[in-house]
Structures are given as structure tokens and as C-alpha cells.
């Protein structure tokens, strides 16, 4: 399957950072993958404008399940779409932890994203304690069963929580085992990404694991040079 290289800027970045990043990404032709950057909501329209014709798509990091209404501080899937986004990350572990999002919350948001024409990128992954206890496969199966509506047409990102922002990653064998497990549960059509401490120096090995069809990159996506280097490793 065609690889997807997706950046998650989290709560980082100003318009100045966006301009510098786009300049770095546009400096030379990019390998022919699907490229995506998911900046904070304040920068979605700015990125969409700067990236026009670049082949790099723009996504949100979250959306509300409702189409509109009295939800101070929230944004809808249709608003992201209107600002120029074509995708949205949903159920990231930081949303699940910081905002108490359950599989049910994520399920509703995925449906809203699909209805608005956004590609949902749904994150699943176990804690360190769950992995130590041998429950990683069971945890991601439960998260997917709860978070993905019937007939789900989107992307799943496997992101072990203990690997996010820590510099630690599972072994390549562990990544292969859990991606194969996810593939068996989801069937052949769904693209499966790996996320969690992907860097320029480990990306080639991670992306070469069977059933790893790209990456969701946090910290290292903030640097255009690093993000480009990671993406170029996806061959
Ligand atoms: P990281 O984050 O690459 O900084 O570990 C990944 C993510 O949270 O999507």
C-alpha cells in the first residue's frame, strides 16, 4: 500500500514556524508518498494556503462529534474541512488521557469526520504496564472495536503510549507482530501507521517492517529537514 507520512505538531507552532517549515519542505522534490501535516487548529488555514500545489495535505488534530452548537472552544469536522483540511487525527492518547476521551467518544468523532469528508486517522496503543502484562494485542483490539464504526474507511495509527515522546520504541519484531495482528482484525484495505519516537535514524528500519505503511510523527515533524528525512526513509 502507498505509504503515508503524517506529522503531528501537537500544541506547537506559530505562523512564522509554518512559513519556515514549508520553505524547508518545498526546497526539493519530495518522494512520491502521501504527505500530511496536522498543525494546531490556528494554523490549518495558513498551512493549506502555503502548501497549495505542494502535494502535502493538511489535517486537524481533533474535532467535535457534533456538526455545530454550543460547544465553546471546540471545532467541527466541517470547519476543519472548510479551513482546508482533508484529514483529522482522532483518539490520540493525549486526547484520551488529557480530555478523558473514551472509545465511544472517538467512535462518534470518527463518524463525524467521515460525514464531513475528512480522512480519520485513529490512534490506538497500549501503556507500558499493559505491554509488560502481555496485554498489548488485546488492548488495541478492544480500542479498535470500540472506536471504529462499521465499514470504517480511514487510517489506524498504532502508537504505544510509552513510546510517544520518550525516545523508546518497541523492537522491530514487536512492531511486526502487533501490526500483523491489527491487519488481521481490519482486513486488507486499511492503512496502518506506526507512531512513537520515529526519528530520521530509526525510520528506515521501522518503515521496512511488514504491514507498516507509514508513520505518525510527533516531535521530529516540527523540523522540516527531519520530517523530510523521515519521509525519504519510507521507501
Ligand atoms: P513522537 O509523537 O513522535 O514525538 O513520539 C508521536 C505522536 O504522538 O503522534
PDB file of C-alpha atoms and ligand atoms in Angstrom:
ATOM      1  CA  UNK A   1       0.000   0.000   0.000  1.00  0.00           C
ATOM      2  CA  UNK A   2       1.144   3.562  -0.647  1.00  0.00           C
ATOM      3  CA  UNK A   3       2.957   4.985   2.357  1.00  0.00           C
ATOM      4  CA  UNK A   4       1.572   7.902   4.360  1.00  0.00           C
ATOM      5  CA  UNK A   5       3.963  10.163   6.219  1.00  0.00           C
ATOM      6  CA  UNK A   6       1.981  12.260   8.686  1.00  0.00           C
ATOM      7  CA  UNK A   7       3.229  14.925  11.088  1.00  0.00           C
ATOM      8  CA  UNK A   8       1.501  15.786  14.344  1.00  0.00           C
ATOM      9  CA  UNK A   9       2.610  19.208  15.549  1.00  0.00           C
ATOM     10  CA  UNK A  10       0.608  18.939  18.793  1.00  0.00           C
ATOM     11  CA  UNK A  11       0.451  22.295  20.640  1.00  0.00           C
ATOM     12  CA  UNK A  12       3.423  23.820  18.875  1.00  0.00           C
ATOM     13  CA  UNK A  13       3.891  26.425  16.199  1.00  0.00           C
ATOM     14  CA  UNK A  14       3.221  29.944  15.037  1.00  0.00           C
ATOM     15  CA  UNK A  15       2.667  31.324  11.538  1.00  0.00           C
ATOM     16  CA  UNK A  16       6.383  32.092  11.376  1.00  0.00           C
ATOM     17  CA  UNK A  17       7.224  28.429  12.142  1.00  0.00           C
ATOM     18  CA  UNK A  18       4.762  27.321   9.490  1.00  0.00           C
ATOM     19  CA  UNK A  19       6.404  29.507   6.838  1.00  0.00           C
ATOM     20  CA  UNK A  20       9.904  28.232   7.682  1.00  0.00           C
ATOM     21  CA  UNK A  21       8.718  24.612   7.647  1.00  0.00           C
ATOM     22  CA  UNK A  22       7.001  24.953   4.302  1.00  0.00           C
ATOM     23  CA  UNK A  23      10.098  26.557   2.834  1.00  0.00           C
ATOM     24  CA  UNK A  24      12.213  23.578   4.001  1.00  0.00           C
ATOM     25  CA  UNK A  25       9.689  21.069   2.647  1.00  0.00           C
ATOM     26  CA  UNK A  26       9.441  22.829  -0.701  1.00  0.00           C
ATOM     27  CA  UNK A  27      13.236  23.117  -1.109  1.00  0.00           C
ATOM     28  CA  UNK A  28      13.487  19.929  -3.186  1.00  0.00           C
ATOM     29  CA  UNK A  29      11.029  17.469  -4.726  1.00  0.00           C
ATOM     30  CA  UNK A  30       9.546  15.048  -2.190  1.00  0.00           C
ATOM     31  CA  UNK A  31       9.418  11.282  -2.636  1.00  0.00           C
ATOM     32  CA  UNK A  32       6.106  10.196  -4.080  1.00  0.00           C
ATOM     33  CA  UNK A  33       4.173   9.255  -0.937  1.00  0.00           C
ATOM     34  CA  UNK A  34       1.154  10.723   0.724  1.00  0.00           C
ATOM     35  CA  UNK A  35       2.385  13.559   2.942  1.00  0.00           C
ATOM     36  CA  UNK A  36       0.297  15.184   5.631  1.00  0.00           C
ATOM     37  CA  UNK A  37       0.887  17.778   8.324  1.00  0.00           C
ATOM     38  CA  UNK A  38      -1.506  18.194  11.253  1.00  0.00           C
ATOM     39  CA  UNK A  39      -0.806  21.571  12.890  1.00  0.00           C
ATOM     40  CA  UNK A  40      -2.788  23.204  15.705  1.00  0.00           C
ATOM     41  CA  UNK A  41      -6.210  24.407  14.537  1.00  0.00           C
ATOM     42  CA  UNK A  42      -4.976  28.019  14.394  1.00  0.00           C
ATOM     43  CA  UNK A  43      -2.604  27.083  11.571  1.00  0.00           C
ATOM     44  CA  UNK A  44      -4.754  24.803   9.429  1.00  0.00           C
ATOM     45  CA  UNK A  45      -5.872  27.524   7.015  1.00  0.00           C
ATOM     46  CA  UNK A  46      -2.381  29.041   6.929  1.00  0.00           C
ATOM     47  CA  UNK A  47      -0.791  25.692   6.058  1.00  0.00           C
ATOM     48  CA  UNK A  48      -3.462  24.980   3.449  1.00  0.00           C
ATOM     49  CA  UNK A  49      -2.622  28.283   1.786  1.00  0.00           C
ATOM     50  CA  UNK A  50       1.176  27.840   1.979  1.00  0.00           C
ATOM     51  CA  UNK A  51       1.071  24.224   0.787  1.00  0.00           C
ATOM     52  CA  UNK A  52      -1.148  24.704  -2.227  1.00  0.00           C
ATOM     53  CA  UNK A  53       0.228  22.651  -5.119  1.00  0.00           C
ATOM     54  CA  UNK A  54       2.954  21.095  -2.932  1.00  0.00           C
ATOM     55  CA  UNK A  55       1.458  17.614  -2.651  1.00  0.00           C
ATOM     56  CA  UNK A  56       1.417  17.932   1.155  1.00  0.00           C
ATOM     57  CA  UNK A  57      -2.053  17.722   2.656  1.00  0.00           C
ATOM     58  CA  UNK A  58      -3.220  19.369   5.887  1.00  0.00           C
ATOM     59  CA  UNK A  59      -5.123  17.754   8.754  1.00  0.00           C
ATOM     60  CA  UNK A  60      -6.548  18.592  12.150  1.00  0.00           C
ATOM     61  CA  UNK A  61      -5.571  17.008  15.480  1.00  0.00           C
ATOM     62  CA  UNK A  62      -9.116  16.543  16.800  1.00  0.00           C
ATOM     63  CA  UNK A  63     -12.687  17.556  16.084  1.00  0.00           C
ATOM     64  CA  UNK A  64     -16.002  17.577  17.909  1.00  0.00           C
ATOM     65  CA  UNK A  65     -18.562  14.846  17.249  1.00  0.00           C
ATOM     66  CA  UNK A  66     -21.369  17.341  16.649  1.00  0.00           C
ATOM     67  CA  UNK A  67     -21.849  19.317  13.451  1.00  0.00           C
ATOM     68  CA  UNK A  68     -22.246  22.556  15.396  1.00  0.00           C
ATOM     69  CA  UNK A  69     -23.794  24.058  18.501  1.00  0.00           C
ATOM     70  CA  UNK A  70     -22.995  25.406  21.947  1.00  0.00           C
ATOM     71  CA  UNK A  71     -19.535  23.855  22.425  1.00  0.00           C
ATOM     72  CA  UNK A  72     -17.210  26.649  23.465  1.00  0.00           C
ATOM     73  CA  UNK A  73     -13.636  26.039  22.408  1.00  0.00           C
ATOM     74  CA  UNK A  74     -14.402  23.138  20.077  1.00  0.00           C
ATOM     75  CA  UNK A  75     -14.332  22.865  16.296  1.00  0.00           C
ATOM     76  CA  UNK A  76     -16.339  20.630  13.992  1.00  0.00           C
ATOM     77  CA  UNK A  77     -15.123  18.348  11.238  1.00  0.00           C
ATOM     78  CA  UNK A  78     -16.840  20.561   8.650  1.00  0.00           C
ATOM     79  CA  UNK A  79     -14.953  23.609   9.985  1.00  0.00           C
ATOM     80  CA  UNK A  80     -11.637  21.795   9.551  1.00  0.00           C
ATOM     81  CA  UNK A  81     -12.669  20.871   6.051  1.00  0.00           C
ATOM     82  CA  UNK A  82     -13.653  24.472   5.338  1.00  0.00           C
ATOM     83  CA  UNK A  83     -10.221  25.643   6.547  1.00  0.00           C
ATOM     84  CA  UNK A  84      -8.523  23.354   4.037  1.00  0.00           C
ATOM     85  CA  UNK A  85      -8.004  20.121   5.993  1.00  0.00           C
ATOM     86  CA  UNK A  86      -8.583  16.760   4.338  1.00  0.00           C
ATOM     87  CA  UNK A  87      -7.792  14.541   7.348  1.00  0.00           C
ATOM     88  CA  UNK A  88      -8.014  14.549  11.137  1.00  0.00           C
ATOM     89  CA  UNK A  89      -6.205  12.657  13.893  1.00  0.00           C
ATOM     90  CA  UNK A  90      -8.691  11.176  16.364  1.00  0.00           C
ATOM     91  CA  UNK A  91      -8.289   9.353  19.675  1.00  0.00           C
ATOM     92  CA  UNK A  92      -4.656  10.311  20.178  1.00  0.00           C
ATOM     93  CA  UNK A  93      -3.538   9.041  23.586  1.00  0.00           C
ATOM     94  CA  UNK A  94      -3.007  12.643  24.726  1.00  0.00           C
ATOM     95  CA  UNK A  95      -6.706  13.339  23.975  1.00  0.00           C
ATOM     96  CA  UNK A  96      -7.735  10.110  25.678  1.00  0.00           C
ATOM     97  CA  UNK A  97      -5.647  10.973  28.777  1.00  0.00           C
ATOM     98  CA  UNK A  98      -5.943  14.787  28.993  1.00  0.00           C
ATOM     99  CA  UNK A  99      -9.573  15.023  27.932  1.00  0.00           C
ATOM    100  CA  UNK A 100     -10.986  11.727  29.141  1.00  0.00           C
ATOM    101  CA  UNK A 101     -11.880  10.562  25.645  1.00  0.00           C
ATOM    102  CA  UNK A 102     -13.258   7.039  25.595  1.00  0.00           C
ATOM    103  CA  UNK A 103     -13.555   4.633  22.678  1.00  0.00           C
ATOM    104  CA  UNK A 104     -17.187   5.775  22.465  1.00  0.00           C
ATOM    105  CA  UNK A 105     -16.140   9.433  22.152  1.00  0.00           C
ATOM    106  CA  UNK A 106     -13.673   8.540  19.441  1.00  0.00           C
ATOM    107  CA  UNK A 107     -16.275   6.426  17.611  1.00  0.00           C
ATOM    108  CA  UNK A 108     -18.637   9.422  17.436  1.00  0.00           C
ATOM    109  CA  UNK A 109     -15.858  11.713  16.219  1.00  0.00           C
ATOM    110  CA  UNK A 110     -14.795   9.242  13.531  1.00  0.00           C
ATOM    111  CA  UNK A 111     -18.360   9.147  12.219  1.00  0.00           C
ATOM    112  CA  UNK A 112     -18.474  12.966  12.195  1.00  0.00           C
ATOM    113  CA  UNK A 113     -15.162  13.159  10.334  1.00  0.00           C
ATOM    114  CA  UNK A 114     -16.287  10.666   7.690  1.00  0.00           C
ATOM    115  CA  UNK A 115     -19.583  12.502   7.256  1.00  0.00           C
ATOM    116  CA  UNK A 116     -17.669  15.740   6.634  1.00  0.00           C
ATOM    117  CA  UNK A 117     -15.391  14.097   4.084  1.00  0.00           C
ATOM    118  CA  UNK A 118     -12.266  14.011   6.255  1.00  0.00           C
ATOM    119  CA  UNK A 119      -9.920  11.028   6.390  1.00  0.00           C
ATOM    120  CA  UNK A 120      -9.830   9.902  10.033  1.00  0.00           C
ATOM    121  CA  UNK A 121      -6.506   8.731  11.464  1.00  0.00           C
ATOM    122  CA  UNK A 122      -7.438   6.805  14.586  1.00  0.00           C
ATOM    123  CA  UNK A 123      -4.776   6.206  17.222  1.00  0.00           C
ATOM    124  CA  UNK A 124      -4.588   3.089  19.357  1.00  0.00           C
ATOM    125  CA  UNK A 125      -1.856   1.778  21.655  1.00  0.00           C
ATOM    126  CA  UNK A 126      -1.090   0.251  24.997  1.00  0.00           C
ATOM    127  CA  UNK A 127       0.543   1.637  28.150  1.00  0.00           C
ATOM    128  CA  UNK A 128       3.881   0.313  29.410  1.00  0.00           C
ATOM    129  CA  UNK A 129       2.097  -1.647  32.150  1.00  0.00           C
ATOM    130  CA  UNK A 130      -0.266  -3.226  29.640  1.00  0.00           C
ATOM    131  CA  UNK A 131       2.654  -4.296  27.461  1.00  0.00           C
ATOM    132  CA  UNK A 132       4.569  -5.710  30.439  1.00  0.00           C
ATOM    133  CA  UNK A 133       1.480  -7.699  31.406  1.00  0.00           C
ATOM    134  CA  UNK A 134       1.288  -9.158  27.882  1.00  0.00           C
ATOM    135  CA  UNK A 135      -1.976  -7.368  27.065  1.00  0.00           C
ATOM    136  CA  UNK A 136      -0.914  -5.115  24.188  1.00  0.00           C
ATOM    137  CA  UNK A 137      -2.699  -7.071  21.463  1.00  0.00           C
ATOM    138  CA  UNK A 138      -5.882  -7.330  23.481  1.00  0.00           C
ATOM    139  CA  UNK A 139      -5.844  -3.591  24.310  1.00  0.00           C
ATOM    140  CA  UNK A 140      -5.542  -2.449  20.695  1.00  0.00           C
ATOM    141  CA  UNK A 141      -8.217  -4.940  19.615  1.00  0.00           C
ATOM    142  CA  UNK A 142     -10.569  -3.500  22.241  1.00  0.00           C
ATOM    143  CA  UNK A 143      -9.762   0.102  21.262  1.00  0.00           C
ATOM    144  CA  UNK A 144     -10.384  -0.623  17.589  1.00  0.00           C
ATOM    145  CA  UNK A 145     -13.624  -2.486  18.269  1.00  0.00           C
ATOM    146  CA  UNK A 146     -14.857   0.479  20.317  1.00  0.00           C
ATOM    147  CA  UNK A 147     -13.507   3.351  18.235  1.00  0.00           C
ATOM    148  CA  UNK A 148     -14.113   2.302  14.629  1.00  0.00           C
ATOM    149  CA  UNK A 149     -17.615   2.419  13.136  1.00  0.00           C
ATOM    150  CA  UNK A 150     -18.772  -0.440  10.892  1.00  0.00           C
ATOM    151  CA  UNK A 151     -17.337  -0.134   7.409  1.00  0.00           C
ATOM    152  CA  UNK A 152     -14.551   2.156   8.688  1.00  0.00           C
ATOM    153  CA  UNK A 153     -12.663   3.709   5.792  1.00  0.00           C
ATOM    154  CA  UNK A 154      -9.664   5.509   7.213  1.00  0.00           C
ATOM    155  CA  UNK A 155      -6.233   5.016   8.722  1.00  0.00           C
ATOM    156  CA  UNK A 156      -5.214   3.398  12.016  1.00  0.00           C
ATOM    157  CA  UNK A 157      -2.052   4.560  13.782  1.00  0.00           C
ATOM    158  CA  UNK A 158      -0.526   2.131  16.250  1.00  0.00           C
ATOM    159  CA  UNK A 159       1.159   4.299  18.870  1.00  0.00           C
ATOM    160  CA  UNK A 160       2.379   2.570  22.025  1.00  0.00           C
ATOM    161  CA  UNK A 161       1.828   5.235  24.681  1.00  0.00           C
ATOM    162  CA  UNK A 162       5.172   4.517  26.353  1.00  0.00           C
ATOM    163  CA  UNK A 163       6.967   5.244  23.061  1.00  0.00           C
ATOM    164  CA  UNK A 164       5.423   8.684  22.484  1.00  0.00           C
ATOM    165  CA  UNK A 165       7.932  11.456  23.087  1.00  0.00           C
ATOM    166  CA  UNK A 166      10.241   9.162  25.085  1.00  0.00           C
ATOM    167  CA  UNK A 167      12.845   8.114  22.523  1.00  0.00           C
ATOM    168  CA  UNK A 168      11.876   4.491  23.203  1.00  0.00           C
ATOM    169  CA  UNK A 169      10.378   2.216  20.559  1.00  0.00           C
ATOM    170  CA  UNK A 170       9.226  -1.383  20.549  1.00  0.00           C
ATOM    171  CA  UNK A 171      11.585  -3.863  18.875  1.00  0.00           C
ATOM    172  CA  UNK A 172      11.051  -4.329  15.157  1.00  0.00           C
ATOM    173  CA  UNK A 173       9.728  -7.794  15.935  1.00  0.00           C
ATOM    174  CA  UNK A 174       7.163  -6.376  18.370  1.00  0.00           C
ATOM    175  CA  UNK A 175       6.095  -3.774  15.814  1.00  0.00           C
ATOM    176  CA  UNK A 176       5.727  -6.500  13.191  1.00  0.00           C
ATOM    177  CA  UNK A 177       3.703  -8.738  15.500  1.00  0.00           C
ATOM    178  CA  UNK A 178       1.214  -6.093  16.515  1.00  0.00           C
ATOM    179  CA  UNK A 179       0.826  -4.666  13.005  1.00  0.00           C
ATOM    180  CA  UNK A 180       0.129  -8.172  11.702  1.00  0.00           C
ATOM    181  CA  UNK A 181      -2.437  -8.588  14.476  1.00  0.00           C
ATOM    182  CA  UNK A 182      -4.082  -5.260  13.548  1.00  0.00           C
ATOM    183  CA  UNK A 183      -4.051  -6.207   9.855  1.00  0.00           C
ATOM    184  CA  UNK A 184      -5.838  -9.483  10.650  1.00  0.00           C
ATOM    185  CA  UNK A 185      -8.536  -7.606  12.534  1.00  0.00           C
ATOM    186  CA  UNK A 186      -9.004  -4.807   9.986  1.00  0.00           C
ATOM    187  CA  UNK A 187      -8.626  -6.587   6.662  1.00  0.00           C
ATOM    188  CA  UNK A 188      -6.552  -5.555   3.653  1.00  0.00           C
ATOM    189  CA  UNK A 189      -7.976  -2.090   2.891  1.00  0.00           C
ATOM    190  CA  UNK A 190      -6.973  -0.070   5.960  1.00  0.00           C
ATOM    191  CA  UNK A 191      -3.623   1.677   6.050  1.00  0.00           C
ATOM    192  CA  UNK A 192      -1.745   1.084   9.317  1.00  0.00           C
ATOM    193  CA  UNK A 193       0.842   3.592  10.550  1.00  0.00           C
ATOM    194  CA  UNK A 194       3.404   3.278  13.313  1.00  0.00           C
ATOM    195  CA  UNK A 195       3.866   6.221  15.675  1.00  0.00           C
ATOM    196  CA  UNK A 196       6.043   6.851  18.735  1.00  0.00           C
ATOM    197  CA  UNK A 197       9.583   8.289  18.672  1.00  0.00           C
ATOM    198  CA  UNK A 198      10.071   7.924  14.917  1.00  0.00           C
ATOM    199  CA  UNK A 199      13.278   9.815  14.062  1.00  0.00           C
ATOM    200  CA  UNK A 200      15.470  10.142  10.960  1.00  0.00           C
ATOM    201  CA  UNK A 201      17.804   7.421  12.299  1.00  0.00           C
ATOM    202  CA  UNK A 202      15.187   4.725  13.008  1.00  0.00           C
ATOM    203  CA  UNK A 203      12.587   5.482  10.333  1.00  0.00           C
ATOM    204  CA  UNK A 204      14.035   3.252   7.582  1.00  0.00           C
ATOM    205  CA  UNK A 205      14.045   0.185   9.864  1.00  0.00           C
ATOM    206  CA  UNK A 206      10.541   0.848  11.211  1.00  0.00           C
ATOM    207  CA  UNK A 207       9.068   1.542   7.764  1.00  0.00           C
ATOM    208  CA  UNK A 208      10.595  -1.667   6.400  1.00  0.00           C
ATOM    209  CA  UNK A 209       8.576  -3.795   8.840  1.00  0.00           C
ATOM    210  CA  UNK A 210       5.774  -5.629   7.004  1.00  0.00           C
ATOM    211  CA  UNK A 211       2.346  -4.019   7.496  1.00  0.00           C
ATOM    212  CA  UNK A 212       3.896  -0.653   8.489  1.00  0.00           C
ATOM    213  CA  UNK A 213       2.530   1.655   5.827  1.00  0.00           C
ATOM    214  CA  UNK A 214       3.957   4.906   7.041  1.00  0.00           C
ATOM    215  CA  UNK A 215       4.297   6.860  10.243  1.00  0.00           C
ATOM    216  CA  UNK A 216       2.680   9.376  12.534  1.00  0.00           C
ATOM    217  CA  UNK A 217       5.499  11.641  13.597  1.00  0.00           C
ATOM    218  CA  UNK A 218       5.314  13.996  16.580  1.00  0.00           C
ATOM    219  CA  UNK A 219       8.428  15.836  17.782  1.00  0.00           C
ATOM    220  CA  UNK A 220      10.523  15.151  14.693  1.00  0.00           C
ATOM    221  CA  UNK A 221       7.845  16.558  12.367  1.00  0.00           C
ATOM    222  CA  UNK A 222       8.429  20.082  13.700  1.00  0.00           C
ATOM    223  CA  UNK A 223      11.681  20.294  11.759  1.00  0.00           C
ATOM    224  CA  UNK A 224      11.122  20.334   8.009  1.00  0.00           C
ATOM    225  CA  UNK A 225      14.561  18.779   7.494  1.00  0.00           C
ATOM    226  CA  UNK A 226      13.882  15.900   9.902  1.00  0.00           C
ATOM    227  CA  UNK A 227      10.387  15.283   8.574  1.00  0.00           C
ATOM    228  CA  UNK A 228      11.697  15.163   5.027  1.00  0.00           C
ATOM    229  CA  UNK A 229      14.494  12.780   6.105  1.00  0.00           C
ATOM    230  CA  UNK A 230      11.966  10.501   7.838  1.00  0.00           C
ATOM    231  CA  UNK A 231       9.714  10.512   4.825  1.00  0.00           C
ATOM    232  CA  UNK A 232      12.572   9.748   2.495  1.00  0.00           C
ATOM    233  CA  UNK A 233      13.309   6.658   4.600  1.00  0.00           C
ATOM    234  CA  UNK A 234       9.850   5.298   3.822  1.00  0.00           C
ATOM    235  CA  UNK A 235      10.973   3.760   0.536  1.00  0.00           C
TER     236      UNK A 235
HETATM  237  P1  LIG B   1       6.559  11.460  18.951  1.00  0.00           P
HETATM  238  O1  LIG B   1       4.954  11.563  18.948  1.00  0.00           O
HETATM  239  O2  LIG B   1       6.984  11.185  17.519  1.00  0.00           O
HETATM  240  O3  LIG B   1       7.030  12.766  19.451  1.00  0.00           O
HETATM  241  O4  LIG B   1       6.907  10.307  19.841  1.00  0.00           O
HETATM  242  C1  LIG B   1       4.154  10.739  18.151  1.00  0.00           C
HETATM  243  C2  LIG B   1       2.694  11.083  18.340  1.00  0.00           C
HETATM  244  O5  LIG B   1       2.296  11.382  19.470  1.00  0.00           O
HETATM  245  O6  LIG B   1       1.910  11.075  17.370  1.00  0.00           O
END
